[in-house]
Amino acid sequence: MLVSGSIKTIIGIAKKVQEEVDKELYDLPTIQQKLIQLQMMYELEEIPEETYKAKETELLLRYEVAKKKEMEQWEALTTQKEED
C-alpha cells in the first residue's frame, strides 16, 4: 500500500514537472517575449550575430512546435464538441 501510494505521488510530481517544462518550452507568449528580448540584445550589440542567429533559430523552431500543438489541441476540442 505504502509503495503504490509513493509511486502515485512520484508519477503525479513527474507529470507536474513535465507540464511546467512544456509550458516553458512551448508557451507561445513566452517564446514571443524571448524573441523580442533576443532582438533587443542583438540590436544593442550585447550578443554577436552568430549567437543571435542560433538562438533565433531555436526559438523559431520551438514556436513552430508550440503552434502545431495549439492547433492539435484546438482540433481535438472541436472534434470532441461535434461528437457531443
XYZ file of N, CA, C and O in Angstrom:
336
model
N 0.822 -1.199 0.000
C 0.000 0.000 0.000
C 0.859 1.253 0.000
O 0.630 2.158 -0.771
N 1.824 1.271 0.886
C 2.681 2.437 1.009
C 3.481 2.664 -0.268
O 3.624 3.792 -0.721
N 3.951 1.584 -0.871
C 4.742 1.694 -2.093
C 3.895 2.214 -3.244
O 4.319 3.098 -3.981
N 2.683 1.695 -3.401
C 1.836 2.155 -4.501
C 1.447 3.617 -4.316
O 1.348 4.366 -5.283
N 1.241 4.039 -3.069
C 0.958 5.449 -2.805
C 2.143 6.322 -3.155
O 1.995 7.400 -3.725
N 3.338 5.863 -2.830
C 4.559 6.605 -3.145
C 4.769 6.697 -4.656
O 5.167 7.742 -5.165
N 4.491 5.620 -5.349
C 4.640 5.612 -6.806
C 3.660 6.588 -7.439
O 4.025 7.352 -8.338
N 2.431 6.594 -6.949
C 1.440 7.533 -7.477
C 1.862 8.972 -7.225
O 1.680 9.838 -8.079
N 2.439 9.225 -6.067
C 2.918 10.573 -5.745
C 4.047 10.969 -6.686
O 4.070 12.083 -7.221
N 4.975 10.063 -6.906
C 6.109 10.338 -7.800
C 5.616 10.580 -9.224
O 6.070 11.508 -9.896
N 4.674 9.775 -9.677
C 4.115 9.954 -11.021
C 3.413 11.300 -11.127
O 3.558 12.015 -12.117
N 2.674 11.671 -10.093
C 1.989 12.968 -10.078
C 2.981 14.120 -10.149
O 2.775 15.083 -10.891
N 4.056 14.022 -9.393
C 5.087 15.057 -9.416
C 5.750 15.113 -10.784
O 5.970 16.197 -11.339
N 6.049 13.965 -11.352
C 6.684 13.921 -12.674
C 5.786 14.554 -13.742
O 6.264 15.289 -14.612
N 4.487 14.296 -13.665
C 3.552 14.904 -14.624
C 3.530 16.420 -14.475
O 3.498 17.146 -15.464
N 3.555 16.892 -13.233
C 3.544 18.338 -12.982
C 4.828 18.988 -13.509
O 4.784 20.058 -14.132
N 5.954 18.334 -13.287
C 7.227 18.847 -13.803
C 7.187 18.896 -15.320
O 7.606 19.887 -15.927
N 6.659 17.854 -15.956
C 6.566 17.822 -17.417
C 5.676 18.943 -17.930
O 5.986 19.580 -18.943
N 4.576 19.209 -17.240
C 3.684 20.305 -17.638
C 4.415 21.646 -17.579
O 4.278 22.479 -18.478
N 5.197 21.849 -16.519
C 5.935 23.105 -16.371
C 7.017 23.244 -17.430
O 7.239 24.331 -17.972
N 7.698 22.143 -17.741
C 8.725 22.166 -18.787
C 8.088 22.491 -20.130
O 8.584 23.334 -20.881
N 6.976 21.827 -20.429
C 6.274 22.099 -21.688
C 5.817 23.551 -21.751
O 5.903 24.192 -22.803
N 5.347 24.070 -20.632
C 4.894 25.455 -20.605
C 6.051 26.401 -20.907
O 5.908 27.349 -21.676
N 7.191 26.137 -20.310
C 8.365 26.991 -20.535
C 8.859 26.875 -21.978
O 9.199 27.861 -22.610
N 8.879 25.660 -22.490
C 9.421 25.447 -23.830
C 8.446 25.805 -24.936
O 8.864 26.232 -26.010
N 7.156 25.600 -24.698
C 6.189 25.716 -25.787
C 5.063 26.715 -25.540
O 4.052 26.681 -26.226
N 5.218 27.599 -24.597
C 4.229 28.637 -24.347
C 4.457 29.770 -25.350
O 5.536 30.401 -25.353
N 3.486 30.004 -26.216
C 3.652 30.989 -27.294
C 4.033 32.385 -26.796
O 4.990 32.971 -27.317
N 3.325 32.946 -25.807
C 3.727 34.287 -25.335
C 5.152 34.320 -24.772
O 5.876 35.298 -24.964
N 5.560 33.244 -24.102
C 6.922 33.183 -23.563
C 7.942 33.183 -24.696
O 8.947 33.910 -24.644
N 7.687 32.408 -25.718
C 8.603 32.347 -26.861
C 8.655 33.702 -27.561
O 9.738 34.188 -27.917
N 7.508 34.320 -27.753
C 7.476 35.638 -28.397
C 8.280 36.659 -27.595
O 9.042 37.446 -28.165
N 8.136 36.628 -26.277
C 8.875 37.556 -25.415
C 10.379 37.308 -25.522
O 11.173 38.251 -25.592
N 10.760 36.049 -25.559
C 12.181 35.723 -25.676
C 12.742 36.173 -27.024
O 13.895 36.612 -27.105
N 11.946 36.071 -28.079
C 12.387 36.554 -29.390
C 12.600 38.069 -29.369
O 13.576 38.573 -29.928
N 11.705 38.782 -28.711
C 11.838 40.240 -28.603
C 13.085 40.601 -27.807
O 13.868 41.469 -28.217
N 13.294 39.913 -26.686
C 14.481 40.173 -25.865
C 15.760 39.879 -26.647
O 16.734 40.634 -26.572
N 15.737 38.787 -27.391
C 16.899 38.417 -28.195
C 17.205 39.484 -29.237
O 18.361 39.887 -29.416
N 16.168 39.963 -29.917
C 16.333 41.012 -30.926
C 16.933 42.271 -30.295
O 17.847 42.885 -30.854
N 16.433 42.636 -29.132
C 16.945 43.822 -28.443
C 18.416 43.645 -28.065
O 19.226 44.563 -28.240
N 18.761 42.468 -27.558
C 20.147 42.213 -27.180
C 21.076 42.310 -28.393
O 22.172 42.861 -28.302
N 20.598 41.802 -29.511
C 21.400 41.864 -30.737
C 21.550 43.310 -31.207
O 22.657 43.751 -31.547
N 20.455 44.042 -31.223
C 20.496 45.426 -31.679
C 21.363 46.310 -30.785
O 21.982 47.262 -31.257
N 21.419 45.978 -29.504
C 22.262 46.730 -28.571
C 23.701 46.195 -28.534
O 24.505 46.625 -27.712
N 23.973 45.257 -29.429
C 25.298 44.641 -29.571
C 25.760 43.962 -28.286
O 26.949 43.942 -27.974
N 24.816 43.396 -27.561
C 25.137 42.650 -26.351
C 25.520 41.205 -26.674
O 26.152 40.537 -25.854
N 25.096 40.733 -27.848
C 25.442 39.376 -28.285
C 25.904 39.439 -29.736
O 25.450 40.277 -30.512
N 26.807 38.533 -30.122
C 27.269 38.514 -31.521
C 26.199 37.932 -32.454
O 25.260 37.254 -32.020
N 26.373 38.193 -33.730
C 25.389 37.763 -34.725
C 25.199 36.254 -34.745
O 24.063 35.773 -34.857
N 26.288 35.492 -34.629
C 26.147 34.026 -34.691
C 25.349 33.493 -33.495
O 24.559 32.565 -33.641
N 25.515 34.099 -32.332
C 24.721 33.710 -31.164
C 23.260 34.070 -31.392
O 22.354 33.281 -31.103
N 23.039 35.257 -31.928
C 21.673 35.705 -32.225
C 20.987 34.749 -33.192
O 19.868 34.293 -32.942
N 21.661 34.420 -34.276
C 21.047 33.545 -35.285
C 20.764 32.155 -34.741
O 19.708 31.571 -35.020
N 21.688 31.619 -33.955
C 21.494 30.277 -33.391
C 20.306 30.258 -32.435
O 19.450 29.371 -32.499
N 20.250 31.243 -31.552
C 19.161 31.301 -30.573
C 17.827 31.601 -31.267
O 16.794 31.040 -30.903
N 17.859 32.461 -32.275
C 16.639 32.772 -33.012
C 16.093 31.522 -33.694
O 14.886 31.250 -33.648
N 16.975 30.746 -34.303
C 16.557 29.508 -34.964
C 15.916 28.559 -33.961
O 14.857 27.972 -34.221
N 16.536 28.419 -32.798
C 15.993 27.552 -31.754
C 14.608 28.020 -31.311
O 13.670 27.224 -31.214
N 14.473 29.317 -31.077
C 13.186 29.855 -30.635
C 12.113 29.727 -31.713
O 10.953 29.422 -31.404
N 12.484 29.939 -32.963
C 11.503 29.808 -34.044
C 11.046 28.364 -34.208
O 9.868 28.109 -34.499
N 11.958 27.422 -34.011
C 11.571 26.008 -34.071
C 10.619 25.667 -32.926
O 9.621 24.967 -33.123
N 10.918 26.177 -31.730
C 10.015 25.964 -30.590
C 8.666 26.612 -30.844
O 7.620 26.051 -30.494
N 8.663 27.778 -31.467
C 7.413 28.463 -31.787
C 6.579 27.615 -32.746
O 5.372 27.471 -32.576
N 7.249 27.065 -33.735
C 6.553 26.225 -34.722
C 5.920 25.007 -34.046
O 4.761 24.664 -34.307
N 6.661 24.358 -33.159
C 6.134 23.194 -32.431
C 4.967 23.620 -31.543
O 3.938 22.939 -31.486
N 5.120 24.746 -30.864
C 4.064 25.241 -29.976
C 2.795 25.543 -30.758
O 1.686 25.233 -30.313
N 2.952 26.153 -31.911
C 1.797 26.481 -32.746
C 1.107 25.196 -33.222
O -0.126 25.104 -33.229
N 1.912 24.199 -33.580
C 1.354 22.920 -34.016
C 0.585 22.258 -32.874
O -0.521 21.755 -33.067
N 1.159 22.278 -31.667
C 0.472 21.707 -30.505
C -0.838 22.441 -30.243
O -1.849 21.824 -29.927
N -0.805 23.760 -30.356
C -2.009 24.557 -30.144
C -3.097 24.169 -31.147
O -4.261 24.012 -30.782
N -2.714 23.999 -32.400
C -3.686 23.612 -33.438
C -4.247 22.215 -33.167
O -5.442 21.978 -33.342
N -3.394 21.292 -32.725
C -3.859 19.941 -32.418
C -4.854 19.963 -31.260
O -5.863 19.253 -31.290
N -4.564 20.769 -30.240
C -5.490 20.884 -29.110
C -6.817 21.482 -29.570
O -7.882 21.038 -29.143
N -6.740 22.484 -30.404
C -7.955 23.132 -30.913
C -8.787 22.137 -31.724
O -10.005 22.058 -31.566
N -8.128 21.377 -32.591
C -8.828 20.380 -33.399
C -9.462 19.308 -32.519
O -10.587 18.871 -32.776
N -8.756 18.895 -31.474
C -9.297 17.880 -30.567
C -10.532 18.412 -29.855
O -11.525 17.689 -29.692
N -10.498 19.663 -29.442
C -11.652 20.265 -28.769
C -12.853 20.378 -29.707
O -13.981 20.072 -29.318
N -12.610 20.824 -30.921
C -13.725 20.978 -31.855
C -14.293 19.622 -32.256
O -15.501 19.483 -32.413
N -13.442 18.625 -32.405
C -13.918 17.276 -32.722
C -14.755 16.728 -31.576
O -15.796 16.129 -31.788
N -14.283 16.962 -30.363
C -14.993 16.482 -29.186
C -16.363 17.149 -29.069
O -17.359 16.487 -28.788
N -16.446 18.447 -29.343
C -17.732 19.151 -29.273
C -18.693 18.647 -30.339
O -19.881 18.563 -30.114
N -18.161 18.331 -31.509
C -19.015 17.824 -32.588
C -19.574 16.460 -32.237
O -20.702 16.128 -32.606
N -18.797 15.652 -31.517
C -19.247 14.321 -31.133
C -20.287 14.366 -30.010
O -21.111 13.486 -29.899
N -20.231 15.407 -29.193
C -21.179 15.547 -28.065
C -22.487 15.991 -28.587
O -23.439 15.757 -28.840
